[in-house]
Tab-separated table of C-alpha atoms and ligand atoms in Angstrom:
chain	number	residue	atom	x	y	z
A	1	UNK	CA	31.375	-13.547	-17.060
A	2	UNK	CA	32.982	-10.227	-16.116
A	3	UNK	CA	33.405	-8.922	-19.436
A	4	UNK	CA	29.593	-8.136	-19.239
A	5	UNK	CA	30.116	-6.075	-16.095
A	6	UNK	CA	31.655	-2.620	-15.567
A	7	UNK	CA	31.593	-0.726	-12.249
A	8	UNK	CA	31.431	3.063	-12.122
A	9	UNK	CA	32.183	4.426	-8.586
A	10	UNK	CA	32.664	8.335	-8.741
A	11	UNK	CA	34.882	9.685	-6.184
A	12	UNK	CA	32.809	10.978	-3.333
A	13	UNK	CA	31.779	14.628	-4.202
A	14	UNK	CA	33.975	16.733	-1.886
A	15	UNK	CA	31.469	19.488	-2.185
A	16	UNK	CA	28.608	17.352	-0.482
A	17	UNK	CA	28.231	16.951	3.177
A	18	UNK	CA	29.307	13.809	4.598
A	19	UNK	CA	27.142	11.551	6.851
A	20	UNK	CA	28.778	12.933	10.006
A	21	UNK	CA	28.266	16.794	8.786
A	22	UNK	CA	24.578	15.997	7.885
A	23	UNK	CA	23.820	14.213	11.215
A	24	UNK	CA	25.395	17.248	13.035
A	25	UNK	CA	23.404	19.892	11.262
A	26	UNK	CA	20.119	17.923	11.355
A	27	UNK	CA	20.337	17.261	15.139
A	28	UNK	CA	21.415	20.897	15.970
A	29	UNK	CA	18.387	22.197	13.796
A	30	UNK	CA	15.179	23.042	15.494
A	31	UNK	CA	12.880	21.071	14.671
A	32	UNK	CA	15.557	18.183	14.411
A	33	UNK	CA	15.664	16.245	10.986
A	34	UNK	CA	17.720	13.446	9.331
A	35	UNK	CA	18.135	13.075	5.762
A	36	UNK	CA	16.476	10.271	4.186
A	37	UNK	CA	19.198	9.234	1.853
A	38	UNK	CA	20.860	7.658	4.925
A	39	UNK	CA	18.096	5.084	5.503
A	40	UNK	CA	19.815	2.992	2.735
A	41	UNK	CA	23.014	1.465	4.283
A	42	UNK	CA	23.177	-2.456	3.798
A	43	UNK	CA	20.880	-3.029	6.794
A	44	UNK	CA	18.377	-0.239	5.560
A	45	UNK	CA	18.231	-1.609	1.995
A	46	UNK	CA	17.392	-4.861	3.328
A	47	UNK	CA	14.753	-3.662	5.494
A	48	UNK	CA	13.262	-1.627	2.615
A	49	UNK	CA	13.073	-4.808	0.499
A	50	UNK	CA	10.950	-6.221	3.500
A	51	UNK	CA	8.783	-3.329	3.285
A	52	UNK	CA	8.251	-3.816	-0.421
A	53	UNK	CA	6.890	-7.493	0.336
A	54	UNK	CA	4.386	-6.075	2.980
A	55	UNK	CA	0.712	-6.477	2.129
A	56	UNK	CA	-0.003	-3.131	3.484
A	57	UNK	CA	2.651	-1.318	1.264
A	58	UNK	CA	0.645	-1.495	-1.926
A	59	UNK	CA	3.189	0.567	-3.921
A	60	UNK	CA	5.416	-2.295	-5.076
A	61	UNK	CA	2.409	-4.225	-5.971
A	62	UNK	CA	0.923	-1.547	-8.115
A	63	UNK	CA	4.177	-0.812	-9.889
A	64	UNK	CA	4.660	-4.684	-10.522
A	65	UNK	CA	1.220	-5.115	-11.932
A	66	UNK	CA	1.797	-2.028	-14.327
A	67	UNK	CA	5.223	-3.302	-15.647
A	68	UNK	CA	3.747	-6.850	-16.113
A	69	UNK	CA	1.125	-5.577	-18.030
A	70	UNK	CA	2.877	-2.770	-20.172
A	71	UNK	CA	6.529	-3.795	-20.350
A	72	UNK	CA	5.952	-5.243	-23.861
A	73	UNK	CA	4.295	-2.026	-25.230
A	74	UNK	CA	7.065	-0.016	-23.424
A	75	UNK	CA	9.645	-1.988	-24.998
A	76	UNK	CA	8.093	-1.928	-28.427
A	77	UNK	CA	8.473	1.899	-28.101
A	78	UNK	CA	12.352	1.531	-28.995
A	79	UNK	CA	13.520	0.088	-32.395
A	80	UNK	CA	17.083	-0.694	-31.283
A	81	UNK	CA	18.976	-2.114	-28.349
A	82	UNK	CA	18.845	0.509	-25.466
A	83	UNK	CA	20.433	1.415	-22.230
A	84	UNK	CA	17.875	1.016	-19.399
A	85	UNK	CA	19.195	3.376	-16.626
A	86	UNK	CA	17.614	3.090	-13.175
A	87	UNK	CA	17.837	5.426	-10.554
A	88	UNK	CA	17.675	3.813	-6.903
A	89	UNK	CA	17.649	0.323	-8.444
A	90	UNK	CA	17.720	-1.642	-5.052
A	91	UNK	CA	17.042	-5.201	-5.553
A	92	UNK	CA	15.881	-4.578	-9.408
A	93	UNK	CA	13.145	-7.036	-8.910
A	94	UNK	CA	10.208	-5.177	-10.548
A	95	UNK	CA	12.856	-4.074	-13.386
A	96	UNK	CA	13.309	-7.650	-14.323
A	97	UNK	CA	9.862	-7.292	-15.939
A	98	UNK	CA	11.160	-4.667	-18.193
A	99	UNK	CA	14.476	-6.363	-18.804
A	100	UNK	CA	12.847	-9.423	-20.022
A	101	UNK	CA	10.513	-7.500	-22.392
A	102	UNK	CA	13.696	-5.271	-23.859
A	103	UNK	CA	15.625	-8.571	-24.372
A	104	UNK	CA	12.755	-10.102	-26.096
A	105	UNK	CA	12.264	-7.118	-28.216
A	106	UNK	CA	15.835	-6.352	-29.036
A	107	UNK	CA	18.005	-9.389	-28.238
A	108	UNK	CA	20.372	-7.381	-26.066
A	109	UNK	CA	20.342	-4.691	-23.554
A	110	UNK	CA	22.572	-2.518	-21.307
A	111	UNK	CA	21.341	-2.147	-17.789
A	112	UNK	CA	22.842	0.720	-15.977
A	113	UNK	CA	21.638	0.454	-12.214
A	114	UNK	CA	22.393	3.458	-9.935
A	115	UNK	CA	22.250	2.890	-6.281
A	116	UNK	CA	23.852	4.151	-3.168
A	117	UNK	CA	24.203	0.781	-1.607
A	118	UNK	CA	27.144	-0.898	-3.064
A	119	UNK	CA	26.280	-4.193	-1.222
A	120	UNK	CA	22.837	-4.372	-2.693
A	121	UNK	CA	24.405	-3.539	-6.180
A	122	UNK	CA	26.790	-6.352	-6.030
A	123	UNK	CA	24.209	-8.849	-5.070
A	124	UNK	CA	21.915	-7.669	-7.741
A	125	UNK	CA	24.371	-7.471	-10.659
A	126	UNK	CA	25.705	-10.943	-9.893
A	127	UNK	CA	22.227	-12.510	-10.034
A	128	UNK	CA	21.004	-10.614	-13.047
A	129	UNK	CA	24.263	-11.584	-14.990
A	130	UNK	CA	23.527	-15.130	-14.076
A	131	UNK	CA	19.902	-15.003	-15.069
A	132	UNK	CA	20.152	-13.015	-18.371
A	133	UNK	CA	22.994	-14.049	-20.658
A	134	UNK	CA	22.462	-11.448	-23.236
A	135	UNK	CA	22.544	-8.722	-20.597
A	136	UNK	CA	25.420	-6.166	-20.136
A	137	UNK	CA	25.653	-4.272	-16.958
A	138	UNK	CA	27.354	-0.991	-16.079
A	139	UNK	CA	26.758	-0.750	-12.353
A	140	UNK	CA	26.987	2.863	-10.767
A	141	UNK	CA	27.419	2.974	-6.980
A	142	UNK	CA	26.499	6.560	-6.453
A	143	UNK	CA	23.909	9.047	-5.490
A	144	UNK	CA	21.406	10.078	-8.243
A	145	UNK	CA	23.325	13.372	-9.269
A	146	UNK	CA	26.608	11.771	-9.697
A	147	UNK	CA	25.181	8.692	-11.146
A	148	UNK	CA	23.628	10.611	-13.805
A	149	UNK	CA	26.675	12.377	-14.663
A	150	UNK	CA	28.469	9.162	-14.979
A	151	UNK	CA	25.910	7.717	-17.114
A	152	UNK	CA	25.877	10.701	-19.403
A	153	UNK	CA	29.537	10.162	-20.033
A	154	UNK	CA	29.577	6.472	-20.891
A	155	UNK	CA	26.449	5.941	-22.952
A	156	UNK	CA	25.704	6.316	-26.676
A	157	UNK	CA	22.580	4.214	-27.011
A	158	UNK	CA	18.803	5.543	-26.734
A	159	UNK	CA	17.995	5.335	-23.214
A	160	UNK	CA	14.925	4.561	-20.940
A	161	UNK	CA	15.434	6.188	-17.478
A	162	UNK	CA	13.686	4.451	-14.694
A	163	UNK	CA	12.720	6.148	-11.474
A	164	UNK	CA	10.331	3.817	-9.566
A	165	UNK	CA	9.321	3.210	-6.039
A	166	UNK	CA	7.509	6.614	-5.629
A	167	UNK	CA	11.069	7.893	-4.936
A	168	UNK	CA	9.967	11.235	-6.721
A	169	UNK	CA	7.848	11.593	-3.591
A	170	UNK	CA	10.809	11.797	-1.294
A	171	UNK	CA	11.559	15.148	-2.786
A	172	UNK	CA	9.569	18.425	-2.103
A	173	UNK	CA	7.396	19.173	-5.268
A	174	UNK	CA	9.647	21.945	-6.657
A	175	UNK	CA	12.703	19.791	-5.820
A	176	UNK	CA	11.250	17.089	-7.709
A	177	UNK	CA	10.584	19.249	-10.672
A	178	UNK	CA	14.115	20.708	-10.600
A	179	UNK	CA	15.514	17.156	-10.405
A	180	UNK	CA	13.470	15.803	-13.241
A	181	UNK	CA	14.517	18.782	-15.454
A	182	UNK	CA	18.315	17.963	-14.671
A	183	UNK	CA	17.389	14.360	-15.784
A	184	UNK	CA	15.791	15.723	-18.836
A	185	UNK	CA	18.591	17.924	-19.877
A	186	UNK	CA	20.725	14.816	-19.911
A	187	UNK	CA	18.586	13.101	-22.222
A	188	UNK	CA	18.667	13.031	-26.106
A	189	UNK	CA	15.785	13.372	-28.591
A	190	UNK	CA	13.800	9.983	-28.468
A	191	UNK	CA	14.961	9.015	-24.885
A	192	UNK	CA	12.291	8.267	-22.432
A	193	UNK	CA	11.666	8.470	-18.693
A	194	UNK	CA	9.407	6.294	-16.700
A	195	UNK	CA	8.411	7.679	-13.389
A	196	UNK	CA	6.600	5.733	-10.562
A	197	UNK	CA	4.255	8.221	-8.891
A	198	UNK	CA	1.836	7.428	-6.120
A	199	UNK	CA	-1.528	8.946	-6.238
A	200	UNK	CA	-3.272	10.756	-3.570
A	201	UNK	CA	-5.656	8.524	-1.735
A	202	UNK	CA	-7.583	7.994	1.556
A	203	UNK	CA	-5.633	8.403	4.713
A	204	UNK	CA	-6.208	4.878	6.216
A	205	UNK	CA	-4.512	3.261	3.353
A	206	UNK	CA	-1.674	5.658	3.432
A	207	UNK	CA	-0.929	5.474	7.110
A	208	UNK	CA	-1.101	1.721	6.952
A	209	UNK	CA	1.532	1.571	4.211
A	210	UNK	CA	3.889	3.560	6.263
A	211	UNK	CA	3.231	2.116	9.394
A	212	UNK	CA	2.691	-1.507	9.165
A	213	UNK	CA	1.266	-3.914	11.547
A	214	UNK	CA	4.580	-6.087	11.703
A	215	UNK	CA	6.557	-3.068	12.606
A	216	UNK	CA	9.012	-3.635	9.643
A	217	UNK	CA	8.713	0.141	8.751
A	218	UNK	CA	9.414	1.261	12.196
A	219	UNK	CA	12.533	-0.804	12.069
A	220	UNK	CA	13.534	0.651	8.936
A	221	UNK	CA	12.946	4.090	10.272
A	222	UNK	CA	14.889	3.368	13.424
A	223	UNK	CA	17.798	2.017	11.524
A	224	UNK	CA	18.622	5.586	10.788
A	225	UNK	CA	19.564	5.713	14.750
A	226	UNK	CA	21.111	2.371	14.664
A	227	UNK	CA	23.397	3.763	11.799
A	228	UNK	CA	24.451	6.759	13.831
A	229	UNK	CA	25.362	4.278	16.742
A	230	UNK	CA	27.263	2.025	14.460
A	231	UNK	CA	29.242	4.570	12.197
A	232	UNK	CA	29.427	7.630	14.446
A	233	UNK	CA	29.695	6.060	17.970
A	234	UNK	CA	26.283	7.316	18.932
A	235	UNK	CA	24.191	5.960	21.957
A	236	UNK	CA	20.694	6.281	20.895
A	237	UNK	CA	18.444	3.988	22.858
A	238	UNK	CA	16.220	2.629	20.086
A	239	UNK	CA	13.605	1.479	22.701
A	240	UNK	CA	13.149	5.322	23.589
A	241	UNK	CA	12.090	6.369	19.942
A	242	UNK	CA	8.894	5.592	18.354
A	243	UNK	CA	8.107	5.548	14.542
A	244	UNK	CA	5.274	7.812	13.686
A	245	UNK	CA	3.789	8.241	10.024
A	246	UNK	CA	0.909	10.688	9.588
A	247	UNK	CA	-0.734	12.105	6.511
A	248	UNK	CA	-1.078	15.532	5.972
A	249	UNK	CA	-4.044	15.954	3.619
A	250	UNK	CA	-3.380	19.455	2.677
A	251	UNK	CA	0.208	19.052	1.686
A	252	UNK	CA	-0.582	15.684	0.238
A	253	UNK	CA	2.317	14.006	1.882
A	254	UNK	CA	2.924	11.119	4.544
A	255	UNK	CA	5.533	12.498	7.161
A	256	UNK	CA	7.654	10.208	8.893
A	257	UNK	CA	8.962	10.966	12.372
A	258	UNK	CA	11.002	9.219	15.150
A	259	UNK	CA	9.542	10.584	18.297
A	260	UNK	CA	11.363	10.520	21.760
A	261	UNK	CA	9.156	8.474	24.195
A	262	UNK	CA	10.881	10.436	27.221
A	263	UNK	CA	13.326	13.211	28.103
A	264	UNK	CA	16.703	11.900	27.338
A	265	UNK	CA	20.302	12.685	26.609
A	266	UNK	CA	21.886	11.359	23.640
A	267	UNK	CA	25.699	11.351	22.822
A	268	UNK	CA	27.510	11.069	19.490
A	269	UNK	CA	31.009	10.310	20.328
A	270	UNK	CA	32.556	11.033	16.823
A	271	UNK	CA	30.783	14.353	16.639
A	272	UNK	CA	31.719	15.383	20.054
A	273	UNK	CA	27.929	16.128	20.179
A	274	UNK	CA	25.161	15.728	23.151
A	275	UNK	CA	21.811	16.509	22.395
A	276	UNK	CA	18.801	16.598	24.889
A	277	UNK	CA	15.434	15.187	23.498
A	278	UNK	CA	12.326	16.271	25.184
A	279	UNK	CA	9.695	13.835	25.821
A	280	UNK	CA	7.324	13.911	22.770
A	281	UNK	CA	10.031	15.681	20.617
A	282	UNK	CA	10.056	14.370	17.012
A	283	UNK	CA	13.041	14.030	14.586
A	284	UNK	CA	11.526	14.498	10.984
A	285	UNK	CA	13.097	11.735	8.754
A	286	UNK	CA	11.078	11.705	5.473
A	287	UNK	CA	8.228	12.988	3.283
A	288	UNK	CA	6.380	10.803	0.792
A	289	UNK	CA	4.498	13.251	-1.588
A	290	UNK	CA	1.430	11.817	-3.166
A	291	UNK	CA	0.176	13.424	-6.613
A	292	UNK	CA	-3.261	14.108	-7.831
A	293	UNK	CA	-3.494	13.744	-11.719
A	294	UNK	CA	-3.351	17.344	-12.200
A	295	UNK	CA	-0.196	17.692	-9.785
A	296	UNK	CA	1.432	14.969	-12.033
A	297	UNK	CA	0.655	17.473	-15.098
A	298	UNK	CA	2.222	20.276	-13.374
A	299	UNK	CA	5.193	18.272	-12.438
A	300	UNK	CA	5.910	17.285	-16.039
A	301	UNK	CA	5.339	20.650	-17.379
A	302	UNK	CA	7.609	22.357	-14.771
A	303	UNK	CA	10.268	19.565	-15.608
A	304	UNK	CA	9.954	20.403	-19.496
A	305	UNK	CA	8.542	16.899	-19.972
A	306	UNK	CA	5.780	15.752	-22.502
A	307	UNK	CA	3.410	12.980	-20.947
A	308	UNK	CA	3.380	10.452	-23.556
A	309	UNK	CA	1.651	7.455	-21.682
A	310	UNK	CA	0.114	7.018	-18.287
A	311	UNK	CA	-0.231	3.531	-16.857
A	312	UNK	CA	-2.531	3.715	-13.753
A	313	UNK	CA	-3.124	0.889	-11.458
A	314	UNK	CA	-6.170	1.192	-9.011
A	315	UNK	CA	-6.149	-1.420	-6.398
A	316	UNK	CA	-8.921	0.366	-4.621
A	317	UNK	CA	-12.420	1.226	-5.642
A	318	UNK	CA	-13.776	4.068	-3.771
A	319	UNK	CA	-15.449	3.073	-0.346
A	320	UNK	CA	-19.112	2.255	-0.793
A	321	UNK	CA	-18.928	1.305	-4.484
A	322	UNK	CA	-19.278	-2.110	-5.862
A	323	UNK	CA	-16.054	-3.741	-6.473
A	324	UNK	CA	-16.974	-6.959	-7.506
A	325	UNK	CA	-19.917	-9.318	-8.014
A	326	UNK	CA	-20.293	-12.943	-8.205
A	327	UNK	CA	-21.679	-14.365	-10.435
A	328	UNK	CA	-20.068	-12.090	-12.909
A	329	UNK	CA	-22.056	-9.851	-15.194
A	330	UNK	CA	-23.246	-11.858	-18.288
A	331	UNK	CA	-23.308	-14.982	-16.712
A	332	UNK	CA	-26.099	-17.314	-17.168
A	333	UNK	CA	-27.481	-18.650	-13.887
A	334	UNK	CA	-30.688	-20.560	-12.757
A	335	UNK	CA	-33.422	-17.982	-11.905
A	336	UNK	CA	-33.293	-17.179	-8.067
A	337	UNK	CA	-29.696	-17.594	-7.777
A	338	UNK	CA	-28.115	-15.523	-5.013
A	339	UNK	CA	-25.856	-12.541	-6.324
A	340	UNK	CA	-22.982	-11.777	-3.908
A	341	UNK	CA	-21.906	-8.093	-4.162
A	342	UNK	CA	-18.511	-7.027	-2.716
A	343	UNK	CA	-18.836	-3.351	-1.290
A	344	UNK	CA	-15.487	-1.697	-1.366
A	345	UNK	CA	-14.091	-0.437	1.951
A	346	UNK	CA	-11.748	1.780	-0.134
A	347	UNK	CA	-8.727	-0.399	0.061
A	348	UNK	CA	-7.260	-3.444	-1.750
A	349	UNK	CA	-10.289	-5.786	-3.200
A	350	UNK	CA	-11.611	-7.786	-0.294
A	351	UNK	CA	-14.210	-9.909	-1.940
A	352	UNK	CA	-16.857	-11.230	0.164
A	353	UNK	CA	-16.213	-15.185	0.534
A	354	UNK	CA	-18.405	-16.982	-2.014
A	355	UNK	CA	-19.804	-20.066	-0.458
A	356	UNK	CA	-19.557	-23.087	-2.525
A	357	UNK	CA	-22.210	-23.108	-5.243
A	358	UNK	CA	-24.363	-26.160	-5.653
A	359	UNK	CA	-23.803	-27.880	-8.938
A	360	UNK	CA	-25.690	-25.583	-11.315
A	361	UNK	CA	-28.598	-26.988	-13.215
A	362	UNK	CA	-27.404	-27.284	-16.837
A	363	UNK	CA	-28.541	-24.406	-19.058
A	364	UNK	CA	-27.808	-24.645	-22.744
A	365	UNK	CA	-24.827	-22.349	-23.384
A	366	UNK	CA	-23.216	-21.437	-26.738
A	367	UNK	CA	-19.972	-23.324	-27.122
A	368	UNK	CA	-16.678	-21.784	-25.877
A	369	UNK	CA	-14.811	-19.506	-28.208
A	370	UNK	CA	-11.263	-20.658	-28.897
A	371	UNK	CA	-9.923	-17.949	-26.710
A	372	UNK	CA	-12.386	-18.619	-23.747
A	373	UNK	CA	-12.023	-20.537	-20.743
A	374	UNK	CA	-14.332	-21.504	-17.736
A	375	UNK	CA	-12.959	-20.282	-14.372
A	376	UNK	CA	-12.304	-23.410	-12.215
A	377	UNK	CA	-13.748	-23.710	-8.867
A	378	UNK	CA	-10.747	-22.851	-6.516
A	379	UNK	CA	-12.834	-22.184	-3.209
A	380	UNK	CA	-11.194	-24.299	-0.250
A	381	UNK	CA	-8.120	-25.231	-2.140
A	382	UNK	CA	-4.689	-24.682	-0.683
A	383	UNK	CA	-3.217	-21.302	-2.118
A	384	UNK	CA	-0.454	-22.932	-4.114
A	385	UNK	CA	-2.691	-25.571	-5.683
A	386	UNK	CA	-5.190	-22.937	-6.424
A	387	UNK	CA	-2.403	-20.852	-8.287
A	388	UNK	CA	-1.356	-23.890	-10.146
A	389	UNK	CA	-4.833	-24.448	-11.567
A	390	UNK	CA	-5.182	-20.871	-12.551
A	391	UNK	CA	-2.313	-21.081	-14.775
A	392	UNK	CA	-3.045	-24.497	-16.007
A	393	UNK	CA	-6.554	-23.280	-17.213
A	394	UNK	CA	-4.817	-20.623	-19.195
A	395	UNK	CA	-5.595	-17.987	-16.852
A	396	UNK	CA	-3.208	-15.460	-15.079
A	397	UNK	CA	-2.547	-15.207	-11.220
A	398	UNK	CA	-2.124	-11.890	-9.284
A	399	UNK	CA	-1.356	-10.710	-5.979
A	400	UNK	CA	-3.756	-12.485	-3.506
A	401	UNK	CA	-5.408	-10.917	-0.622
A	402	UNK	CA	-4.907	-12.238	2.886
A	403	UNK	CA	-7.954	-11.964	4.978
A	404	UNK	CA	-8.512	-12.249	8.763
A	405	UNK	CA	-12.181	-12.805	10.006
A	406	UNK	CA	-12.675	-9.273	11.112
A	407	UNK	CA	-12.316	-8.102	7.423
A	408	UNK	CA	-15.108	-10.276	6.403
A	409	UNK	CA	-18.780	-9.238	6.240
A	410	UNK	CA	-20.791	-10.576	9.445
A	411	UNK	CA	-23.027	-12.819	7.416
A	412	UNK	CA	-19.977	-14.497	5.763
A	413	UNK	CA	-18.007	-15.271	8.713
A	414	UNK	CA	-19.394	-18.723	9.615
A	415	UNK	CA	-18.321	-19.699	6.001
A	416	UNK	CA	-14.911	-18.067	6.379
A	417	UNK	CA	-14.248	-19.863	9.536
A	418	UNK	CA	-15.090	-23.078	7.980
A	419	UNK	CA	-12.099	-22.700	5.392
A	420	UNK	CA	-8.629	-23.730	6.897
A	421	UNK	CA	-6.088	-21.030	7.063
A	422	UNK	CA	-3.826	-20.785	3.843
A	423	UNK	CA	-6.891	-21.997	1.880
A	424	UNK	CA	-8.865	-19.952	-0.828
A	425	UNK	CA	-12.190	-18.300	0.565
A	426	UNK	CA	-13.243	-16.355	-2.372
A	427	UNK	CA	-12.328	-15.773	-5.830
A	428	UNK	CA	-13.031	-13.475	-8.687
A	429	UNK	CA	-14.215	-14.105	-11.113
A	430	UNK	CA	-16.570	-16.717	-9.703
A	431	UNK	CA	-16.208	-20.419	-10.437
A	432	UNK	CA	-17.824	-21.403	-13.732
A	433	UNK	CA	-17.582	-17.965	-15.402
A	434	UNK	CA	-16.676	-17.940	-18.849
A	435	UNK	CA	-13.648	-15.455	-19.606
A	436	UNK	CA	-11.106	-14.806	-22.168
A	437	UNK	CA	-7.900	-16.713	-21.723
A	438	UNK	CA	-5.254	-14.754	-19.688
A	439	UNK	CA	-7.815	-12.957	-17.404
A	440	UNK	CA	-6.633	-12.438	-13.964
A	441	UNK	CA	-8.071	-14.317	-11.223
A	442	UNK	CA	-7.948	-12.626	-7.763
A	443	UNK	CA	-7.973	-14.899	-4.694
A	444	UNK	CA	-8.804	-14.110	-1.118
A	445	UNK	CA	-6.816	-16.469	1.275
A	446	UNK	CA	-7.638	-16.999	4.832
A	447	UNK	CA	-4.849	-15.491	6.688
A	448	UNK	CA	-5.118	-17.125	10.223
B	1	LIG	N1	10.135	5.808	-1.732
B	1	LIG	C1	9.444	5.189	-0.591
B	1	LIG	C2	7.935	5.884	-0.408
B	1	LIG	O1	8.062	6.997	-0.281
B	1	LIG	C3	10.273	5.230	0.524
B	1	LIG	C4	9.555	4.732	1.974
B	1	LIG	C5	8.657	3.788	1.954
B	1	LIG	C6	9.785	5.058	3.221
B	1	LIG	N2	8.277	3.352	3.299
B	1	LIG	C7	8.970	4.308	4.026
B	1	LIG	C8	10.663	6.107	3.836
B	1	LIG	C9	9.162	4.304	5.379
B	1	LIG	C10	10.726	6.190	5.260
B	1	LIG	C11	9.850	5.400	5.899
B	1	LIG	O2	7.104	5.210	-0.581
């Protein structure tokens, strides 16, 4: 199996500061800061995976949906087997969608994941090789810059470079353009770059995504202090720092901080450093820049790139607009039937629960076309069973919404509470709708 796996581990760049040097410089600075590249040790990489699975962290869901929909088109843009280079590959979970499409299109593929967590890379390459017998992997355990240089030297095939996860947002806007320009300089005619960029959006959605209700993001941020304790003999009291995420609307960025909850002294043995923190003093740990469509154009132009295609995913409809209706448009229903509208709160679609519809009075309808199906009634079914029936009917599943009673319109609460947790409270399109095969069915599931 190992003839399909090669490792590249460039020696650490002697001109780059070490973790110890960066921590010292960051904590001696006023205001203090810590570099976000140090989030991703083994523990941090794992916590980040947990962030990606959070309901509030819509970014992973959006990218997955985009790749699920467009991977075949992206693959069809290349005529021969390519190298798929991924900057910051992490678990490579979303990338599987592209890997599968590229293998289907060309029969073989070289995947070149670049990641700073060697543990993460080892785990992912092992499972990818087992899952895809036609896949060859060149694993690069390095930071972006060194990784890119290494990639340039090994590779002769056409390339698709991936930079997902809104990682571009972790650089200042001008740094992002400079970095993309350097990536571009390493590309040949016909190579392509696919970048995941998060759009500017409302504050509530953003702040929730970076400060989730289960505190996973807080633990991820605090892991930076834990890492200093582990690797540099620090004595940070993790309970005395608080995770804060706030959106600066003018700058268009979510800023992350670790805020000292009291006056305290912190000692870092290996740095021979003692740092006093005032109550309320904040260590800046990360920015996540959001882009308007015009800012994306400017970024591409500044990097010397031409935008060939944009794939947008809008989970949210602006607040106050109708996000969905049941029965769906064009449906035949008896006169006087109720029409339920879901008014967007500007976030993930939270369809108003549709009460079970009484058996409709038969109306003559034209016969189903061969590519049409009738959406089954999934209301009150357990989630897994509903998902099974969606695929069994020739439709597609998607990410479901998990709702609590306070997310539901007052007039729908009694119905909502009559459905057991873990069961379907509403679906779009509504039961009985005739739709094209392959249509995605959104479910709302009662959470608790
Ligand atoms: N690239 C990710 C983003 O900007 C990184 C990230 C997600 C992150 N959640 C975070 C960084 C919380 C720090 C804290 O979305």
